[in-house]
Coordinates of C-alpha atoms in Angstrom, one line a residue:
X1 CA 5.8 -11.2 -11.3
X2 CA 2.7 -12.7 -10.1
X3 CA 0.5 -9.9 -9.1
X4 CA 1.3 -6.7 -11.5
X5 CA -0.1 -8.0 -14.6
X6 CA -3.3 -9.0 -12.2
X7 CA -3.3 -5.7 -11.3
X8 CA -3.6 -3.8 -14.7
X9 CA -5.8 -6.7 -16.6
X10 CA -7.9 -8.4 -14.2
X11 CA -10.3 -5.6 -15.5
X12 CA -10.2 -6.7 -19.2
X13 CA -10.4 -10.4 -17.8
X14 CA -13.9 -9.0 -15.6
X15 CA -15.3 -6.9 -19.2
X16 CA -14.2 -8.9 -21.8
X17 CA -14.6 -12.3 -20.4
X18 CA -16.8 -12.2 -17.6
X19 CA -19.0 -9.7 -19.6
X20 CA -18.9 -6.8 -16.3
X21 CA -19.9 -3.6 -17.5
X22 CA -16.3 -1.1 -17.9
X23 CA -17.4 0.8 -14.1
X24 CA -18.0 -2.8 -12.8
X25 CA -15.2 -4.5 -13.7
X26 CA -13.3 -1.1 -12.4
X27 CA -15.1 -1.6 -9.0
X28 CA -14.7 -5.4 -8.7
X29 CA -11.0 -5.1 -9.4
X30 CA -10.7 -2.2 -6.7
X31 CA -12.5 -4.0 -4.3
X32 CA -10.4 -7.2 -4.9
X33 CA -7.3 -4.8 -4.5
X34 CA -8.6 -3.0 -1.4
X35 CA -9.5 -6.4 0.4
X36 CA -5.9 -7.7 -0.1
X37 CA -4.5 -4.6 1.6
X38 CA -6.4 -4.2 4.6
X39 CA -6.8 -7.8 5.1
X40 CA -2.8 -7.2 5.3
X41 CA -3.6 -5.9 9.3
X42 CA -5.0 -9.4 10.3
X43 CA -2.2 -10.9 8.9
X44 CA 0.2 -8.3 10.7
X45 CA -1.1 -9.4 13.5
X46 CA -0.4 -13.0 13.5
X47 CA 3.0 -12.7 12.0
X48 CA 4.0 -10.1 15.1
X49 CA 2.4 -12.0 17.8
X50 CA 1.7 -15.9 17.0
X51 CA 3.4 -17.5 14.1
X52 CA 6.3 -14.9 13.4
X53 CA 6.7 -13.2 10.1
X54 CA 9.1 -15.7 7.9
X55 CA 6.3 -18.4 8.5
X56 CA 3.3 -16.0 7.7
X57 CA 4.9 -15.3 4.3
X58 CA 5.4 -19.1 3.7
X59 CA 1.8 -19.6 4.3
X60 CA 0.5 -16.7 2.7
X61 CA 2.7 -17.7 -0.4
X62 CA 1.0 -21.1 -0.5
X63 CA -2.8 -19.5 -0.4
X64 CA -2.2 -17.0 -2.9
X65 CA -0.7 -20.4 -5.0
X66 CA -4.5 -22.2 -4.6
X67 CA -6.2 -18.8 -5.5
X68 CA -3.7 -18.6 -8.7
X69 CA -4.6 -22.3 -9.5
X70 CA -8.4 -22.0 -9.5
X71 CA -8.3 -18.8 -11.3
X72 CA -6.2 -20.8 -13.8
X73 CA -8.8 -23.7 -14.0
X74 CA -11.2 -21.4 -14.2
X75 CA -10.1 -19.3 -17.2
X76 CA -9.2 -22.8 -18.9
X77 CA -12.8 -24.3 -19.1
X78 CA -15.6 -22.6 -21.0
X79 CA -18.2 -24.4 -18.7
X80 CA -16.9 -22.3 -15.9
X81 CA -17.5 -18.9 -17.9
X82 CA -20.6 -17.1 -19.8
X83 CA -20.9 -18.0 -23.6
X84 CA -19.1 -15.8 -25.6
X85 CA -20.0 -12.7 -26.7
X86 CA -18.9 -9.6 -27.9
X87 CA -19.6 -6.8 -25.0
X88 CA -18.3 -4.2 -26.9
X89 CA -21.0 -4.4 -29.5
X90 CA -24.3 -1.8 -29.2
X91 CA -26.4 -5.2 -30.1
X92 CA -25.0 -7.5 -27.9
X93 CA -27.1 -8.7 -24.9
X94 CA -24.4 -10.3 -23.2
X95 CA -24.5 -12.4 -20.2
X96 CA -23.1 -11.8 -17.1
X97 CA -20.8 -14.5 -15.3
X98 CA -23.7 -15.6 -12.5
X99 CA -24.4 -18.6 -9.8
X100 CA -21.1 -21.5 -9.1
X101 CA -19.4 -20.1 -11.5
X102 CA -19.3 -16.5 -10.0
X103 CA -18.4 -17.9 -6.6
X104 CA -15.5 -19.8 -8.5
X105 CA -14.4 -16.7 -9.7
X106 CA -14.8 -14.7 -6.8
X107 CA -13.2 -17.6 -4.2
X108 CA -10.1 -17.6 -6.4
X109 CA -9.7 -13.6 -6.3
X110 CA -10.2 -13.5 -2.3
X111 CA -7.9 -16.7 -1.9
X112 CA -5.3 -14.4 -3.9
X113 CA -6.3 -11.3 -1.8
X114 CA -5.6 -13.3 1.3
X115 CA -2.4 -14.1 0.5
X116 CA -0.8 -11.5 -1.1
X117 CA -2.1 -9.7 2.2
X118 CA 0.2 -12.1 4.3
X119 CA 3.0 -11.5 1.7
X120 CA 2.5 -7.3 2.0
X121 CA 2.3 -7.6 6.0
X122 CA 5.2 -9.7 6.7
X123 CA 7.8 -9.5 3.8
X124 CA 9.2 -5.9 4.3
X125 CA 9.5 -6.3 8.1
X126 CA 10.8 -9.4 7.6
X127 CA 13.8 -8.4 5.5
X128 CA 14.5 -5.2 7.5
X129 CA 14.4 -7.5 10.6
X130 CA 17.9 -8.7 9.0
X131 CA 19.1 -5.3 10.1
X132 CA 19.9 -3.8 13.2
X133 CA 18.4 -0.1 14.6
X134 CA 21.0 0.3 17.3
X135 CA 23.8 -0.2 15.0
X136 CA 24.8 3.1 12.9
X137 CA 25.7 1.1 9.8
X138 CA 23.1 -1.7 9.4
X139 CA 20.5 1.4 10.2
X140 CA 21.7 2.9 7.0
X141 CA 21.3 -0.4 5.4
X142 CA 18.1 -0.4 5.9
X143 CA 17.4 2.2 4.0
X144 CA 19.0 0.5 1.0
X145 CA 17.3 -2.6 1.6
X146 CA 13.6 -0.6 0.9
X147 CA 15.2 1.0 -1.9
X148 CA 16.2 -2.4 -3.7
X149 CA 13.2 -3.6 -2.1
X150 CA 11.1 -1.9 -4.5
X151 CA 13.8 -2.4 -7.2
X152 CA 12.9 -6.1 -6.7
X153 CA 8.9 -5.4 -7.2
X154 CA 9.5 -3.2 -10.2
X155 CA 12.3 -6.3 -12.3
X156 CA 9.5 -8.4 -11.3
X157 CA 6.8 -6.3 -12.2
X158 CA 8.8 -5.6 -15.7
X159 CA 8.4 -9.0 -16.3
X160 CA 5.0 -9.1 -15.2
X161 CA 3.6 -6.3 -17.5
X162 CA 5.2 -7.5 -20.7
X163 CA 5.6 -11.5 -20.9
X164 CA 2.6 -12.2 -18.7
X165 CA 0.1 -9.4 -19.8
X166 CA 1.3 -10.1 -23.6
X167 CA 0.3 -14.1 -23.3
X168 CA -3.1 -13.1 -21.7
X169 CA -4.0 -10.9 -24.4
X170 CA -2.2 -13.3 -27.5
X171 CA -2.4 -17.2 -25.8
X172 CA -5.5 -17.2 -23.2
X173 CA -6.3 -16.2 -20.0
X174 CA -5.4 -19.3 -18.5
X175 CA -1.7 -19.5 -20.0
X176 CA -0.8 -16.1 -18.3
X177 CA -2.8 -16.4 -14.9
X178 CA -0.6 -20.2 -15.3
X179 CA 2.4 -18.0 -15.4
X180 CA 1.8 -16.5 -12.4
X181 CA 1.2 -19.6 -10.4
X182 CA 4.3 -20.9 -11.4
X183 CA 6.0 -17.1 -10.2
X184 CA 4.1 -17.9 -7.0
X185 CA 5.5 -21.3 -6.5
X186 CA 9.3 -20.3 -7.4
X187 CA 9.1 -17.3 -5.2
X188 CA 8.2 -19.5 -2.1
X189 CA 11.5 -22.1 -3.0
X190 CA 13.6 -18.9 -3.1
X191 CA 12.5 -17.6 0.0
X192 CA 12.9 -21.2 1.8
X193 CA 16.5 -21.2 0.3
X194 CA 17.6 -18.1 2.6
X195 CA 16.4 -20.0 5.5
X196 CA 19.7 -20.8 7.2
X197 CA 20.8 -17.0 7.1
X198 CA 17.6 -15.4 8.0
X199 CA 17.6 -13.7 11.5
X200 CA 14.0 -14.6 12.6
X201 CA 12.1 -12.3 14.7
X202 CA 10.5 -13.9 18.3
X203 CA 7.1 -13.7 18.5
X204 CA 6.1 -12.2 21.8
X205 CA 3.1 -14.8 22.2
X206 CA 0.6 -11.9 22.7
X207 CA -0.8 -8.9 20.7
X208 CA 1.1 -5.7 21.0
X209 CA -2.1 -3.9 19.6
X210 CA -3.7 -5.0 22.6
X211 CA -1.6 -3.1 24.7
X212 CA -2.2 -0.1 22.4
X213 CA -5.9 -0.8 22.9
X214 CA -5.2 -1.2 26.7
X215 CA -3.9 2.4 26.8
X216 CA -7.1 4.0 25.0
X217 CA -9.2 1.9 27.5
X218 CA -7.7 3.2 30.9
X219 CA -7.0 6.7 29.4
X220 CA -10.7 7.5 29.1
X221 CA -11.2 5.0 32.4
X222 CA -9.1 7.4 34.6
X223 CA -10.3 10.7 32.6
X224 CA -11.6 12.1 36.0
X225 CA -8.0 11.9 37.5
X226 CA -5.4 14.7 37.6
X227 CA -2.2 14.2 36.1
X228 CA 0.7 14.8 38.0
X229 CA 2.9 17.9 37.2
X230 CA 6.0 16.0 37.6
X231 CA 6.1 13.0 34.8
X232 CA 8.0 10.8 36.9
X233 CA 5.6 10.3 39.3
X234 CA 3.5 8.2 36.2
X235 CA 3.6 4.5 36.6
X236 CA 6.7 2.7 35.4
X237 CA 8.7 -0.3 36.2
X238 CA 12.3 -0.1 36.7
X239 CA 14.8 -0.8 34.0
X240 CA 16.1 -4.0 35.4
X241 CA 12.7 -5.5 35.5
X242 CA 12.1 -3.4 32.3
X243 CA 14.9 -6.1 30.1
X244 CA 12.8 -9.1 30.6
X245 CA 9.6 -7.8 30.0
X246 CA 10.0 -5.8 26.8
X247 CA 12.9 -5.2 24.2
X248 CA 12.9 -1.3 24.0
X249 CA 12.2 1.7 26.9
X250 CA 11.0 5.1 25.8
X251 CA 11.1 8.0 27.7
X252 CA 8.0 10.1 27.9
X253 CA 7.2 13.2 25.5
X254 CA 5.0 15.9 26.7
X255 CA 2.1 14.8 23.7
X256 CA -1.1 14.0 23.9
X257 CA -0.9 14.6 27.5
X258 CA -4.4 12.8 27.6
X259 CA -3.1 9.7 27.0
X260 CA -0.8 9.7 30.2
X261 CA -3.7 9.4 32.4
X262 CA -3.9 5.8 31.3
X263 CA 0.0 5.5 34.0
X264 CA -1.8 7.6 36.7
X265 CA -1.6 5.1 39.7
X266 CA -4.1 5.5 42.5
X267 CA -6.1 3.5 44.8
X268 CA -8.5 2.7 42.2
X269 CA -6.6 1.4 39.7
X270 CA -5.2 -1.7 40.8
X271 CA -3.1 -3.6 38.7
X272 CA -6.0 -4.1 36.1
X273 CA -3.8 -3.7 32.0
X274 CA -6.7 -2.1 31.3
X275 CA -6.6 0.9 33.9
X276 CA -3.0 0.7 34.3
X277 CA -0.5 1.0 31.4
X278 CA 3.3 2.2 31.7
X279 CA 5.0 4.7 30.2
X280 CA 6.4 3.3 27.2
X281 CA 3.4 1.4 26.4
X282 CA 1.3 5.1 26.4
X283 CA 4.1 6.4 24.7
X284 CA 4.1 3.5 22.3
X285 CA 0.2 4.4 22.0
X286 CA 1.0 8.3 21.5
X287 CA 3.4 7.2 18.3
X288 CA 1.0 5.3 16.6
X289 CA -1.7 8.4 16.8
X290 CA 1.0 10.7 16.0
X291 CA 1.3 8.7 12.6
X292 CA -2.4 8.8 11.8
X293 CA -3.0 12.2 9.7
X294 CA 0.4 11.0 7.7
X295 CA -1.6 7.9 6.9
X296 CA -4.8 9.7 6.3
X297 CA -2.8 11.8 3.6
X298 CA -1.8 8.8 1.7
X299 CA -4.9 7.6 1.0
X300 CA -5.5 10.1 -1.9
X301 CA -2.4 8.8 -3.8
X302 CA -4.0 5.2 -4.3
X303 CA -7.1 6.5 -5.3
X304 CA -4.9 8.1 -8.4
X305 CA -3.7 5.0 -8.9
X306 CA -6.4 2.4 -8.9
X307 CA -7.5 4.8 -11.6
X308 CA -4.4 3.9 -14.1
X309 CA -4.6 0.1 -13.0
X310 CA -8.5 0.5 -14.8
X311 CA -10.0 3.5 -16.6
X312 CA -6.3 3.9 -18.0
X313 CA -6.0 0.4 -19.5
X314 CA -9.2 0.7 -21.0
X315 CA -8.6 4.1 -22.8
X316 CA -5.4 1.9 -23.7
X317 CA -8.3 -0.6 -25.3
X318 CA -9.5 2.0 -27.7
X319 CA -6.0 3.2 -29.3
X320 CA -3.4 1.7 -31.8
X321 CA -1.6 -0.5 -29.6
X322 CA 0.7 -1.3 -32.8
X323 CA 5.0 -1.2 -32.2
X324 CA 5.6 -2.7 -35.3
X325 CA 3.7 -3.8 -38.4
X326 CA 4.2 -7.7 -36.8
X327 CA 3.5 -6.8 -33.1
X328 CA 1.0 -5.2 -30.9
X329 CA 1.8 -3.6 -27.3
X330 CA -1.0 -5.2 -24.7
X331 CA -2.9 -1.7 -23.1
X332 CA -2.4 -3.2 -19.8
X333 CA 1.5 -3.2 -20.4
X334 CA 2.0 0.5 -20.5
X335 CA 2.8 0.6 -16.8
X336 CA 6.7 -0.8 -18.2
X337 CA 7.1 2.7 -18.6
X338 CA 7.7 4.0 -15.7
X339 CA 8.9 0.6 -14.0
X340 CA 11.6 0.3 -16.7
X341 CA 12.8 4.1 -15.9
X342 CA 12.4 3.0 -11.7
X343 CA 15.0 -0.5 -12.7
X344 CA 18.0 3.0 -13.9
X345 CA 16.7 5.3 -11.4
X346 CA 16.4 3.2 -8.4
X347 CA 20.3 2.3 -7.9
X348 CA 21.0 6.0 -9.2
X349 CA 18.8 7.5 -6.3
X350 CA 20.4 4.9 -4.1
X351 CA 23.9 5.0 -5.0
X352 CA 24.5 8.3 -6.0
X353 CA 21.4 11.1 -5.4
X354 CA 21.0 9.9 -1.5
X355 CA 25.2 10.4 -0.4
X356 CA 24.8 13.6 -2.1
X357 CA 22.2 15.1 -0.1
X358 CA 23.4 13.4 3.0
X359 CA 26.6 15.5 2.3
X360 CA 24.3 18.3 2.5
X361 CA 21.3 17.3 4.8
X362 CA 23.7 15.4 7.6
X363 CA 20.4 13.1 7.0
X364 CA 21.5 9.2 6.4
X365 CA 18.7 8.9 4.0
X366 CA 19.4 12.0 2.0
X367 CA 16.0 13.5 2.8
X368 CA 14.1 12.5 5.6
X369 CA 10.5 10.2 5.3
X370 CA 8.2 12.8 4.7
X371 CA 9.8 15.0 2.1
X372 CA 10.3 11.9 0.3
X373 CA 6.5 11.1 0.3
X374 CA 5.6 14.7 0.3
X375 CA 7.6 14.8 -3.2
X376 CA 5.3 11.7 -4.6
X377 CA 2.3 13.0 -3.3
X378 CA 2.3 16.5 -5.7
X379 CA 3.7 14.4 -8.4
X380 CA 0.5 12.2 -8.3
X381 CA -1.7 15.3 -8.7
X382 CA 0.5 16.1 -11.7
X383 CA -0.2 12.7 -13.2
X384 CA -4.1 13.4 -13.0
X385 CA -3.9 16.6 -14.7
X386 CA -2.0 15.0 -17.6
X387 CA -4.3 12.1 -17.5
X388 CA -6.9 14.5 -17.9
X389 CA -5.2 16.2 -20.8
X390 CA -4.3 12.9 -22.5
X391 CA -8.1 12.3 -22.4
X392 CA -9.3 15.4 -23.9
X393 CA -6.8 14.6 -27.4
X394 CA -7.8 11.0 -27.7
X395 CA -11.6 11.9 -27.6
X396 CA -10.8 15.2 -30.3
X397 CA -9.5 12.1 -32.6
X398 CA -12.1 9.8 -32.1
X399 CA -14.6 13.0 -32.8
X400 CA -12.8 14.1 -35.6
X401 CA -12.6 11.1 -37.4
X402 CA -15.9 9.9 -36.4
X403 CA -15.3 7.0 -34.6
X404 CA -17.1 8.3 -31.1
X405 CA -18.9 4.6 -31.6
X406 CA -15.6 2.0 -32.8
X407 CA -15.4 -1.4 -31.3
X408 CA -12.6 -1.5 -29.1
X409 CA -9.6 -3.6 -30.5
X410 CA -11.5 -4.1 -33.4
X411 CA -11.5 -0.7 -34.7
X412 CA -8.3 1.0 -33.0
X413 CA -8.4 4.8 -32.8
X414 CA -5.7 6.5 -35.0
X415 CA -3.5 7.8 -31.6
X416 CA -0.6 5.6 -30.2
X417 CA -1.0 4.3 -26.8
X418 CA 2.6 6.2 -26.4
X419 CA 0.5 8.9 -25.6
X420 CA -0.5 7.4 -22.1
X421 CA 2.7 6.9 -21.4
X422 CA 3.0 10.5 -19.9
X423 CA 0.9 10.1 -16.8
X424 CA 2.1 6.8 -16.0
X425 CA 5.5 8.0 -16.4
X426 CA 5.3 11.0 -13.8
X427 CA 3.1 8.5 -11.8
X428 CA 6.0 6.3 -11.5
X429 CA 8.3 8.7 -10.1
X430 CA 5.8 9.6 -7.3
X431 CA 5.7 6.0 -6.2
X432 CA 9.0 5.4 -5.9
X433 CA 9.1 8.5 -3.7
X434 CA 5.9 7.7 -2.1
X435 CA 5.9 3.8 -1.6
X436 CA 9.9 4.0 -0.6
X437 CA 9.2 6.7 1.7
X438 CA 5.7 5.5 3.6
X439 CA 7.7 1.8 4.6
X440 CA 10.5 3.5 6.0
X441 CA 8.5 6.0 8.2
X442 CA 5.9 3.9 9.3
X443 CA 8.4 0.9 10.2
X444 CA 11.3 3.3 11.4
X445 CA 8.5 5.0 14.1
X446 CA 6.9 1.9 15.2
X447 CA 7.7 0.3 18.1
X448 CA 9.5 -3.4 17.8
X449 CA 6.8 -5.3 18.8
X450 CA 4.5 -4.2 16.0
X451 CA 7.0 -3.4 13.0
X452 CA 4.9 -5.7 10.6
X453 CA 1.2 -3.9 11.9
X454 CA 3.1 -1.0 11.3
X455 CA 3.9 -1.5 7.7
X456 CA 0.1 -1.9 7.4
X457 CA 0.2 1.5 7.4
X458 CA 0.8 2.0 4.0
X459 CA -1.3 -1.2 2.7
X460 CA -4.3 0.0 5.1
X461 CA -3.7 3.5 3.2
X462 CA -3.7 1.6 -0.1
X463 CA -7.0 -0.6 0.9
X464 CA -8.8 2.4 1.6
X465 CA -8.1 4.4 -1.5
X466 CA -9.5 1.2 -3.7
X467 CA -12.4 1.3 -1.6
X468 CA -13.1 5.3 -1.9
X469 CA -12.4 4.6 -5.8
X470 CA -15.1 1.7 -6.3
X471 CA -17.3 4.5 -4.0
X472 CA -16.1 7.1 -6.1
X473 CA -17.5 6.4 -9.2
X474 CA -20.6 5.1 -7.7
X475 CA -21.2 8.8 -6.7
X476 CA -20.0 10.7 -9.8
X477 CA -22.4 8.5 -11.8
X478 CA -24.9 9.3 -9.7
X479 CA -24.0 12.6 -9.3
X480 CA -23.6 13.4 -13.3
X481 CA -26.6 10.9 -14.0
X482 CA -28.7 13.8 -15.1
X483 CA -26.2 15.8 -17.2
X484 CA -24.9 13.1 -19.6
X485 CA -26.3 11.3 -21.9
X486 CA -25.0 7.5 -21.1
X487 CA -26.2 8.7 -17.7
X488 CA -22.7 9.5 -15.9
X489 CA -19.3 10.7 -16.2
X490 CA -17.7 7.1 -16.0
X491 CA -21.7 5.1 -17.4
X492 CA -21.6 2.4 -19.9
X493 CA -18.9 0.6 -22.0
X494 CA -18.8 3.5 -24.4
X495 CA -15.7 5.1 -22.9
X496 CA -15.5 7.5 -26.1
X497 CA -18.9 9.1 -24.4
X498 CA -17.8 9.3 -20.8
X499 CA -16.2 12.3 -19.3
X500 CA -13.4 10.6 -17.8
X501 CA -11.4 13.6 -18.4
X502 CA -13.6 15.7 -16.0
X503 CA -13.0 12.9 -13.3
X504 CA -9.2 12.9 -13.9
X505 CA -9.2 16.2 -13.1
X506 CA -10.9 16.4 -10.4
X507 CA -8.7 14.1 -8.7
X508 CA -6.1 16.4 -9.5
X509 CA -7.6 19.3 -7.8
X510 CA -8.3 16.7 -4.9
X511 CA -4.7 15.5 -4.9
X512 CA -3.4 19.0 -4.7
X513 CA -5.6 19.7 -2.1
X514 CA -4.6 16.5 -0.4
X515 CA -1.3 17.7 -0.8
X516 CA -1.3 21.2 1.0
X517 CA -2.8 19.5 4.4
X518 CA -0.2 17.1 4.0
X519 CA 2.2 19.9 4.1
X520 CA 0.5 21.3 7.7
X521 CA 0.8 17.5 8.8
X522 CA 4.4 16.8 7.9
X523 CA 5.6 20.4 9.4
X524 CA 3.7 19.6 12.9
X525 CA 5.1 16.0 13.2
X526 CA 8.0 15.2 15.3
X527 CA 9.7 11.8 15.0
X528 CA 9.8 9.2 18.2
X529 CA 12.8 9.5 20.2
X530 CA 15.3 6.0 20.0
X531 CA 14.6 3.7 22.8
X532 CA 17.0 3.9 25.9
X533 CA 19.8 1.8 26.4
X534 CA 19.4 -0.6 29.6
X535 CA 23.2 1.0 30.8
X536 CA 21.6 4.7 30.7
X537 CA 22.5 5.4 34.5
X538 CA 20.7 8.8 34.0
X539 CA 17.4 7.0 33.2
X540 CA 18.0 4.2 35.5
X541 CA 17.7 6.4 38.7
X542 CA 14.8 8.6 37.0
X543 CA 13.3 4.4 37.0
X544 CA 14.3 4.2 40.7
X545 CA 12.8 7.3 41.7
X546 CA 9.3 6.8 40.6
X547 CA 9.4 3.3 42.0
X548 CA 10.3 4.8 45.2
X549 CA 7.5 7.6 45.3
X550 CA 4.6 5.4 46.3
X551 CA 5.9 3.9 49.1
X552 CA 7.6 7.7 50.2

């Protein structure tokens, strides 16, 4: 409730208000975006190893409350913004929001970026801490949770993009950014209410990615050794011992064989972390790398998005927004589509799509992680292409009823925004598949220690596909400079003269391509073992043995 309608019409608030040209306001929002994910690592970080992740999303609540409050204030008080102006107009020499009152703005954005990073890092691992791996039942559970997880974000968001986006556009500014402060502020009582039946995670009072890092270190460290041919011989403590010090054993793969150098125990080493690691800590580092090229693949699909949550609204801008004679539907509200189809189809996929293919599959989840995201990711490409599509017929009406040059709001286009609806509808689809299917790998492969840093995955993926957007259109301008007139595919406020088509459509081709090496990826991936039970008496005298071997 208090984010979505930030999302989709912070960029209206940047042009309109803050007088940002259309590509600016684009990039600002996409950076503001981008910094809240992959601040979510830092955050990760401290909720794993220091302050646990309940806490972090108590704290990060209350930030993201002080970054709603002085965006509020700010959007209230006229001294804090430009004079008004009309940016929209060929004549107008607008001014740019400049000096204090730019800082105001921008400390408020990165104060919410902050905390909805904390929020994103330690809120899904917090709630699937409630379950337990080990246990056949609560695993499956677990995969229900992330589905009514995201049927949580979408009643929320529904809310979002209709009340709040609908009193920004028809009260002010500062009424619906006051809306969302007051979201903010419930959402934190709620979450204090479940207090007493919370299971709270232990922070292990040290950095598990430091022991990744360790492994990486003595790996290239002890490059000049030889690796045993027997595995057992690779340094390991026994499982006894094993109990206090960690909360999970694995056994070790024959992957990334480089990576086992960093257990190789000679005369040299020592006892040094960082040229001595044991076997589940390498094999803890070898999962994480294992999970990179799915990571890398995901990037695309929030490019395709940060897309909708801008150039998408403002094409919205341009067309008859009108449901009825008495009431207009806010551009930056179309994204209800596909999150009131998500409220049906989530408990539908849940409840009776998922025990239907486990019937067939054997597969507690129906399909397993990657086929779900695999699914979302070719259905994203599909979106572009009918962005692109959607794009081409609202420019034919502009040019054939002259209005290449309307004002915006002012002088509506004669299409329906309906028409959008279509590539935000299929979009929809592919991030329920997508955003569903990323949390559950990333947090089902990760070791315990790091289940929050691991969710980060997907938020890191989503931080740098704003990025490569705002970077994106920097270089197609650039690129396209010389062959349009307004001097770029995506220049000026005059959307009606862009090319936006051609750049929807190129994401297309790149999504698809995106797509087929996400295929290679996902068939060459093989999924972590499960950790060993401490009573494994198989495993126990393997642990003996190599403890055994140096002193033999």
């Amino acid at each position: 409730m208090a984010n979505f309608a930030l999302a989709v019409n912070l960029v209206t608030y940047f042009n309109s208000v803050m007088h940002y040209d259309i590509a600016d306001a684009a990039n600002h929002l996409t950076n503001f975006m981008g910094t809240g994910y992959i601040l979510s690592i830092l955050m990760a970080v401290f909720a794993d190893a220091y302050i646990g992740r309940f806490r972090t999303v108590l704290i990060a609540a209350f930030v993201e409350f002080l970054g709603l409050a002085l965006l509020t204030l700010q959007a209230h008080y006229p001294k804090f913004q430009p004079p008004l102006c009309n940016i929209f107009l060929p004549t107008s020499n607008c001014e740019k929001l400049s000096g204090g009152n730019a800082v105001m703005l921008f400390s408020a954005i990165y104060l919410l970026a902050v905390g909805a990073a904390g929020v994103k890092a330690a809120l899904p691992s917090h709630g699937a801490d409630q379950f337990e791996e080990k246990d056949p039942k609560e695993a499956t559970t677990m995969s229900t949770f992330f589905n009514w997880l995201l049927l949580a974000v979408v009643l929320g968001g529904s809310v979002s993009l209709t009340c709040f986006v609908w009193v920004q556009d028809n009260k002010g500014f500062d009424y619906g950014f006051g809306l969302s402060m007051i979201a903010m502020f419930v959402g934190g009582i709620i979450l204090i209410c479940g207090l007493p039946w919370y299971r709270i995670y232990v922070v292990q009072g040290s950095s598990a990615i430091t022991e990744i890092i360790q492994v990486y270190v003595a790996a290239i460290r002890n490059s000049n050794l030889q690796l045993p041919e027997d595995p057992s011989e690779l340094y390991e403590v026994p499982m006894d011992k094993e109990a206090g010090l960690h909360e999970e054993f694995l056994p070790h793969r024959d992957v990334y064989r480089w990576l086992d150098k960093a257990a190789i125990r000679s005369d040299n080493t020592g006892s040094s972390p960082w040229k001595l690691c044991r076997v589940t800590q390498v094999e803890n580092a070898k999962i994480l790398l294992a999970m990179v090229p799915v990571f890398l693949c995901s990037i695309i699909m929030t490019l395709c998005l940060a897309q909708l949550q801008t150039f998408s609204v403002q094409q919205g801008v341009t067309m008859d927004i009108k449901l009825t004679k008495s009431f207009n539907m806010p551009p930056a509200s179309l994204p209800i589509i596909p999150v009131a189809f998500l409220v049906v189809l989530i408990p539908i996929y849940d409840k009776i799509i998922v025990p239907l293919l486990r019937k067939f599959t054997g597969i507690p989840t129906g399909i397993t992680y990657l086929q779900r995201v695999g699914v979302g990711l070719i259905l994203s490409s599909v979106s572009m292409a009918i962005a692109g599509i959607m794009e081409v017929k609202r420019k034919d009406v502009a040019k054939d009823h002259n209005m290449l040059d309307a004002i915006p709001v002012l002088q509506p286009l004669p299409i329906s925004v309906f028409w959008l609806s279509f590539q935000y509808f299929v979009f929809g689809i592919a991030d329920m598949f997508t955003y569903v299917g990323l949390l559950e790998f990333f947090y089902s492969q990760a070791p315990k220690s790091i289940k929050s840093i691991s969710s980060c995955f997907l938020w890191s993926s989503m931080a740098i596909g704003y990025f490569v957007s705002s970077i994106m259109v920097k270089i197609v301008n650039h690129a396209t400079k010389a062959g349009t007139k307004s001097g770029g595919w995506l220049a000026g406020n005059n959307i009606n003269r862009n090319h936006l088509e051609l750049f929807y459509w190129l994401l297309a081709i790149l999504s698809l391509i995106n797509f087929i090496v996400y295929l290679f990826v996902a068939m060459r991936y093989k999924y972590r073992p499960q950790s060993l039970d401490s009573e494994d008496e198989h495993y126990r005298e393997v642990h003996q043995l190599r403890t055994l071997k140096p002193s033999m």
